[in-house]
Tab-separated table of C-alpha atoms in Angstrom:
chain	number	residue	atom	x	y	z
A	238	UNK	CA	16.310	-22.381	48.113
A	239	UNK	CA	16.216	-20.126	45.050
A	240	UNK	CA	18.241	-22.685	43.084
A	241	UNK	CA	15.767	-25.443	43.979
A	242	UNK	CA	12.834	-23.258	42.938
A	243	UNK	CA	14.508	-22.433	39.628
A	244	UNK	CA	15.200	-26.114	39.002
A	245	UNK	CA	11.598	-27.030	39.805
A	246	UNK	CA	10.236	-24.372	37.455
A	247	UNK	CA	12.560	-25.544	34.685
A	248	UNK	CA	11.359	-29.125	35.041
A	249	UNK	CA	7.744	-27.945	35.089
A	250	UNK	CA	8.254	-25.981	31.867
A	251	UNK	CA	9.829	-28.998	30.185
A	252	UNK	CA	6.891	-31.170	31.207
A	253	UNK	CA	4.438	-28.619	29.818
A	254	UNK	CA	6.310	-28.474	26.526
A	255	UNK	CA	6.391	-32.276	26.336
A	256	UNK	CA	2.655	-32.468	27.036
A	257	UNK	CA	1.968	-29.935	24.291
A	258	UNK	CA	4.038	-31.927	21.798
A	259	UNK	CA	2.210	-35.152	22.683
A	260	UNK	CA	-1.154	-33.394	22.420
A	261	UNK	CA	-0.289	-32.108	18.943
A	262	UNK	CA	0.893	-35.463	17.575
A	263	UNK	CA	-0.309	-35.962	13.968
A	264	UNK	CA	-3.214	-38.392	13.676
A	265	UNK	CA	-4.381	-37.985	10.086
A	266	UNK	CA	-5.329	-35.542	7.362
A	267	UNK	CA	-8.390	-34.247	5.539
A	268	UNK	CA	-8.899	-36.312	2.377
A	269	UNK	CA	-12.329	-35.114	1.274
A	270	UNK	CA	-14.519	-32.111	2.012
A	271	UNK	CA	-17.931	-31.115	0.753
A	272	UNK	CA	-19.084	-27.712	1.956
A	273	UNK	CA	-17.520	-26.060	5.002
A	274	UNK	CA	-15.773	-27.441	8.065
A	275	UNK	CA	-13.374	-26.058	10.641
A	276	UNK	CA	-10.807	-27.278	13.143
A	277	UNK	CA	-10.141	-26.023	16.661
A	278	UNK	CA	-6.732	-26.907	18.116
A	279	UNK	CA	-6.240	-26.711	21.903
A	280	UNK	CA	-6.023	-23.073	22.962
A	281	UNK	CA	-6.442	-21.800	19.384
A	282	UNK	CA	-9.320	-20.179	17.475
A	283	UNK	CA	-11.178	-22.213	14.880
A	284	UNK	CA	-9.787	-22.251	11.344
A	285	UNK	CA	-11.388	-23.292	8.073
A	286	UNK	CA	-10.323	-26.713	6.765
A	287	UNK	CA	-9.003	-27.608	3.320
A	288	UNK	CA	-8.246	-30.967	1.750
A	289	UNK	CA	-4.731	-31.979	2.773
A	290	UNK	CA	-4.807	-30.245	6.173
A	291	UNK	CA	-3.272	-32.198	9.058
A	292	UNK	CA	-5.419	-33.337	11.982
A	293	UNK	CA	-3.647	-33.724	15.326
A	294	UNK	CA	-4.477	-35.337	18.642
A	295	UNK	CA	-6.574	-32.899	20.670
A	296	UNK	CA	-8.132	-31.206	17.633
A	297	UNK	CA	-11.894	-30.751	17.360
A	298	UNK	CA	-13.509	-31.062	13.938
A	299	UNK	CA	-16.801	-29.369	13.110
A	300	UNK	CA	-18.924	-29.568	9.966
A	301	UNK	CA	-21.454	-26.908	9.027
A	302	UNK	CA	-24.971	-27.353	7.618
A	303	UNK	CA	-25.017	-29.151	4.272
A	304	UNK	CA	-21.368	-30.194	4.670
A	305	UNK	CA	-19.462	-33.482	4.944
A	306	UNK	CA	-15.882	-34.216	5.955
A	307	UNK	CA	-13.570	-37.198	5.467
A	308	UNK	CA	-10.434	-37.739	7.551
A	309	UNK	CA	-7.988	-40.550	6.834
A	310	UNK	CA	-5.928	-41.562	9.862
A	311	UNK	CA	-2.266	-42.437	9.457
A	312	UNK	CA	-3.057	-46.142	9.920
A	313	UNK	CA	-5.363	-46.021	6.891
A	314	UNK	CA	-8.657	-46.022	8.798
A	315	UNK	CA	-11.251	-43.440	7.775
A	316	UNK	CA	-13.809	-41.302	9.622
A	317	UNK	CA	-16.547	-39.545	7.645
A	318	UNK	CA	-18.617	-36.853	9.347
A	319	UNK	CA	-22.124	-35.792	8.381
A	320	UNK	CA	-23.334	-32.200	8.503
A	321	UNK	CA	-23.599	-30.479	11.900
A	322	UNK	CA	-21.142	-32.911	13.489
A	323	UNK	CA	-18.546	-32.204	16.158
A	324	UNK	CA	-15.742	-34.703	16.782
A	325	UNK	CA	-12.601	-34.588	18.929
A	326	UNK	CA	-9.463	-36.678	18.385
A	327	UNK	CA	-9.038	-37.649	22.025
A	328	UNK	CA	-6.329	-40.284	21.616
A	329	UNK	CA	-4.333	-41.771	18.748
A	330	UNK	CA	-1.359	-44.081	19.162
A	331	UNK	CA	0.019	-46.469	16.562
A	332	UNK	CA	2.433	-49.316	17.234
A	333	UNK	CA	3.649	-52.353	15.326
A	334	UNK	CA	1.329	-54.794	17.085
A	335	UNK	CA	-0.975	-52.480	18.994
A	336	UNK	CA	-2.890	-49.291	18.359
A	337	UNK	CA	-5.438	-47.131	20.133
A	338	UNK	CA	-7.900	-44.665	18.636
A	339	UNK	CA	-10.436	-42.825	20.784
A	340	UNK	CA	-12.719	-40.257	19.184
A	341	UNK	CA	-15.268	-38.179	21.107
A	342	UNK	CA	-18.479	-37.431	19.205
A	343	UNK	CA	-20.356	-34.534	20.772
A	344	UNK	CA	-22.990	-34.276	18.060
A	345	UNK	CA	-23.798	-35.624	14.590
A	346	UNK	CA	-23.020	-38.815	12.685
A	347	UNK	CA	-19.742	-40.572	11.859
A	348	UNK	CA	-19.025	-43.449	9.510
A	349	UNK	CA	-15.922	-45.409	10.534
A	350	UNK	CA	-13.975	-47.643	8.144
A	351	UNK	CA	-11.355	-49.442	10.224
A	352	UNK	CA	-8.392	-51.182	8.583
A	353	UNK	CA	-6.933	-54.457	9.792
A	354	UNK	CA	-9.564	-54.794	12.485
A	355	UNK	CA	-9.578	-58.577	12.598
A	356	UNK	CA	-5.833	-58.713	13.181
A	357	UNK	CA	-5.310	-55.722	15.450
A	358	UNK	CA	-8.445	-55.112	17.477
A	359	UNK	CA	-9.207	-57.585	20.186
A	360	UNK	CA	-9.375	-58.107	23.908
A	361	UNK	CA	-5.998	-59.833	24.258
A	362	UNK	CA	-3.594	-57.311	22.745
A	363	UNK	CA	-5.366	-54.246	24.150
A	364	UNK	CA	-5.775	-52.522	20.770
A	365	UNK	CA	-8.947	-50.517	20.366
A	366	UNK	CA	-10.955	-48.168	18.176
A	367	UNK	CA	-13.682	-46.448	20.171
A	368	UNK	CA	-16.166	-43.628	19.694
A	369	UNK	CA	-17.305	-41.911	22.892
A	370	UNK	CA	-20.525	-39.881	22.986
A	371	UNK	CA	-21.887	-38.004	26.026
A	372	UNK	CA	-23.953	-41.088	26.915
A	373	UNK	CA	-22.198	-44.113	25.401
A	374	UNK	CA	-19.031	-45.868	24.261
A	375	UNK	CA	-18.965	-47.925	21.063
A	376	UNK	CA	-15.962	-50.050	20.127
A	377	UNK	CA	-15.058	-52.094	17.097
A	378	UNK	CA	-14.281	-55.732	16.499
A	379	UNK	CA	-14.991	-55.302	12.794
A	380	UNK	CA	-14.442	-52.954	9.913
A	381	UNK	CA	-17.354	-50.632	9.056
A	382	UNK	CA	-19.786	-49.001	11.462
A	383	UNK	CA	-21.801	-45.833	11.940
A	384	UNK	CA	-22.429	-43.961	15.172
A	385	UNK	CA	-24.434	-40.837	15.909
A	386	UNK	CA	-25.415	-38.580	18.791
A	387	UNK	CA	-28.371	-36.244	18.298
A	388	UNK	CA	-30.930	-34.728	20.663
A	389	UNK	CA	-29.320	-36.542	23.599
A	390	UNK	CA	-29.636	-39.993	21.998
A	391	UNK	CA	-26.728	-42.146	20.771
A	392	UNK	CA	-26.991	-44.940	18.229
A	393	UNK	CA	-24.707	-47.369	16.414
A	394	UNK	CA	-25.074	-49.615	13.384
A	395	UNK	CA	-22.468	-52.089	12.099
A	396	UNK	CA	-22.585	-53.042	8.436
A	397	UNK	CA	-19.494	-55.274	8.561
A	398	UNK	CA	-17.806	-57.121	11.403
A	399	UNK	CA	-18.977	-56.770	14.985
A	400	UNK	CA	-18.426	-54.539	17.982
A	401	UNK	CA	-19.630	-53.592	21.426
A	402	UNK	CA	-21.459	-50.746	23.122
A	403	UNK	CA	-22.184	-49.657	26.674
A	404	UNK	CA	-23.677	-46.696	28.484
A	405	UNK	CA	-21.181	-44.428	30.221
A	406	UNK	CA	-22.979	-44.816	33.530
A	407	UNK	CA	-22.902	-48.640	33.260
A	408	UNK	CA	-19.431	-49.559	31.923
A	409	UNK	CA	-19.760	-53.100	33.231
A	410	UNK	CA	-22.875	-53.797	31.173
A	411	UNK	CA	-21.284	-54.276	27.748
A	412	UNK	CA	-23.586	-55.293	24.903
A	413	UNK	CA	-22.276	-57.006	21.747
A	414	UNK	CA	-23.217	-55.424	18.428
A	415	UNK	CA	-23.797	-57.614	15.386
A	416	UNK	CA	-24.237	-56.469	11.772
A	417	UNK	CA	-27.753	-55.302	10.972
A	418	UNK	CA	-28.639	-54.454	14.576
A	419	UNK	CA	-29.251	-50.863	15.657
A	420	UNK	CA	-28.096	-50.074	19.195
A	421	UNK	CA	-29.778	-47.109	20.918
A	422	UNK	CA	-28.688	-45.356	24.137
A	423	UNK	CA	-31.208	-42.841	25.482
A	424	UNK	CA	-29.425	-42.145	28.778
A	425	UNK	CA	-25.958	-42.603	30.252
A	426	UNK	CA	-27.584	-44.628	33.038
A	427	UNK	CA	-29.644	-46.966	30.855
A	428	UNK	CA	-28.202	-49.959	28.962
A	429	UNK	CA	-28.197	-49.940	25.144
A	430	UNK	CA	-31.351	-51.214	23.464
A	431	UNK	CA	-30.997	-53.526	20.473
A	432	UNK	CA	-33.406	-53.106	17.557
A	433	UNK	CA	-33.339	-54.664	14.088
A	434	UNK	CA	-32.144	-52.077	11.592
A	435	UNK	CA	-34.847	-50.946	9.187
A	436	UNK	CA	-34.355	-51.342	5.430
A	437	UNK	CA	-32.565	-48.269	4.215
A	438	UNK	CA	-31.034	-47.272	7.578
A	439	UNK	CA	-27.488	-48.048	6.454
A	440	UNK	CA	-28.055	-46.258	3.146
A	441	UNK	CA	-29.312	-43.128	4.927
A	442	UNK	CA	-26.262	-43.072	7.189
A	443	UNK	CA	-23.938	-43.700	4.254
A	444	UNK	CA	-25.453	-40.841	2.262
A	445	UNK	CA	-25.333	-38.555	5.293
A	446	UNK	CA	-21.608	-39.093	5.888
A	447	UNK	CA	-20.047	-39.704	2.453
A	448	UNK	CA	-18.759	-36.631	0.577
A	449	UNK	CA	-19.281	-36.902	-3.171
A	450	UNK	CA	-16.282	-37.597	-5.397
A	451	UNK	CA	-17.229	-34.649	-7.609
A	452	UNK	CA	-16.979	-32.299	-4.639
A	453	UNK	CA	-13.604	-33.793	-3.797
A	454	UNK	CA	-12.237	-33.003	-7.257
A	455	UNK	CA	-13.733	-29.508	-7.207
A	456	UNK	CA	-12.159	-28.796	-3.842
A	457	UNK	CA	-8.718	-29.792	-5.093
A	458	UNK	CA	-9.131	-27.325	-7.941
A	459	UNK	CA	-10.034	-24.581	-5.493
A	460	UNK	CA	-6.924	-25.310	-3.445
A	461	UNK	CA	-4.673	-24.852	-6.474
A	462	UNK	CA	-6.279	-21.485	-7.256
A	463	UNK	CA	-6.609	-20.086	-3.763
A	464	UNK	CA	-3.617	-21.664	-2.046
A	465	UNK	CA	-3.861	-22.244	1.657
A	466	UNK	CA	-5.964	-19.170	2.473
A	467	UNK	CA	-9.171	-21.162	2.937
A	468	UNK	CA	-12.630	-19.709	3.195
A	469	UNK	CA	-12.221	-17.622	6.321
A	470	UNK	CA	-12.620	-18.467	9.954
A	471	UNK	CA	-15.927	-19.978	10.918
A	472	UNK	CA	-16.404	-18.713	14.420
A	473	UNK	CA	-14.803	-19.975	17.558
A	474	UNK	CA	-15.292	-23.677	17.995
A	475	UNK	CA	-14.997	-23.155	21.707
A	476	UNK	CA	-11.713	-23.163	23.583
A	477	UNK	CA	-13.419	-24.996	26.424
A	478	UNK	CA	-14.211	-27.774	23.961
A	479	UNK	CA	-10.518	-28.144	23.183
A	480	UNK	CA	-9.844	-28.874	26.823
A	481	UNK	CA	-12.402	-31.693	26.725
A	482	UNK	CA	-13.865	-30.622	30.077
A	483	UNK	CA	-17.293	-29.396	29.084
A	484	UNK	CA	-18.179	-31.281	25.945
A	485	UNK	CA	-18.522	-34.709	27.546
A	486	UNK	CA	-21.326	-33.495	29.793
A	487	UNK	CA	-23.783	-32.453	27.128
A	488	UNK	CA	-24.629	-32.730	23.487
A	489	UNK	CA	-24.989	-29.064	22.554
A	490	UNK	CA	-23.024	-25.838	22.901
A	491	UNK	CA	-24.406	-22.320	22.559
A	492	UNK	CA	-21.692	-21.162	20.163
A	493	UNK	CA	-22.665	-23.727	17.526
A	494	UNK	CA	-24.757	-22.251	14.737
A	495	UNK	CA	-25.320	-25.419	12.737
A	496	UNK	CA	-28.023	-26.799	15.021
A	497	UNK	CA	-28.932	-30.419	15.463
A	498	UNK	CA	-29.903	-32.502	12.487
A	499	UNK	CA	-33.060	-34.549	12.361
A	500	UNK	CA	-34.813	-36.760	14.859
A	501	UNK	CA	-32.594	-39.499	16.133
A	502	UNK	CA	-35.174	-42.193	16.483
A	503	UNK	CA	-35.781	-42.103	12.729
A	504	UNK	CA	-32.224	-41.440	11.646
A	505	UNK	CA	-30.843	-44.928	11.588
């Protein structure tokens, strides 16, 4: 009996180690940073980010006020976060003919530049690139799109290619997204509403998410001088957030000091 128990515990430990390795699989790295941002790995305190830092599956990225962050995934796709954003790398797998990227946006804005979308993302091969918010899911059939979640409202705008969006409470009611159309989700139980994008909406989102090249060069210079010490730890990003259990139920967390940016209906 004792031998069986020992064997069972050994197998359980191996499974836990394997799960931890899978969870920590590299997904990309920080390629641009303007201002301050931090990363919370599962079960770990938040740490300040620097250009060149690795981003793994399960990590949660957070930008502070007045800050922007760019992450380049190992497949060449790019995610750019605006200030006061919080994003989790929920899933990232890359194969020869198939890949899957799922990012969970709890708050803020993200610009997504997806490589090879026309060849790799489609309904037949099962490949996907999706952004999940507390109220919606937005997927890509194209190359460049923005998505945000602020004040309980989610929105998406494609500037190139096409995609789809649905409310989390109505997964069977999938709405196509064409370039130049703003999709708005006000509740997880209401279908997305399509509205023509206003002139300047795409520019506002681009400016909100794109770090400046000058800041990128300055940051590289700081890294050479300071090494890998960073700018200190920016508060706990929330160990419950790393588990992914609490964040999907709401858009805000009490430990966040950055606040929520702007009014969503006018954000674009």
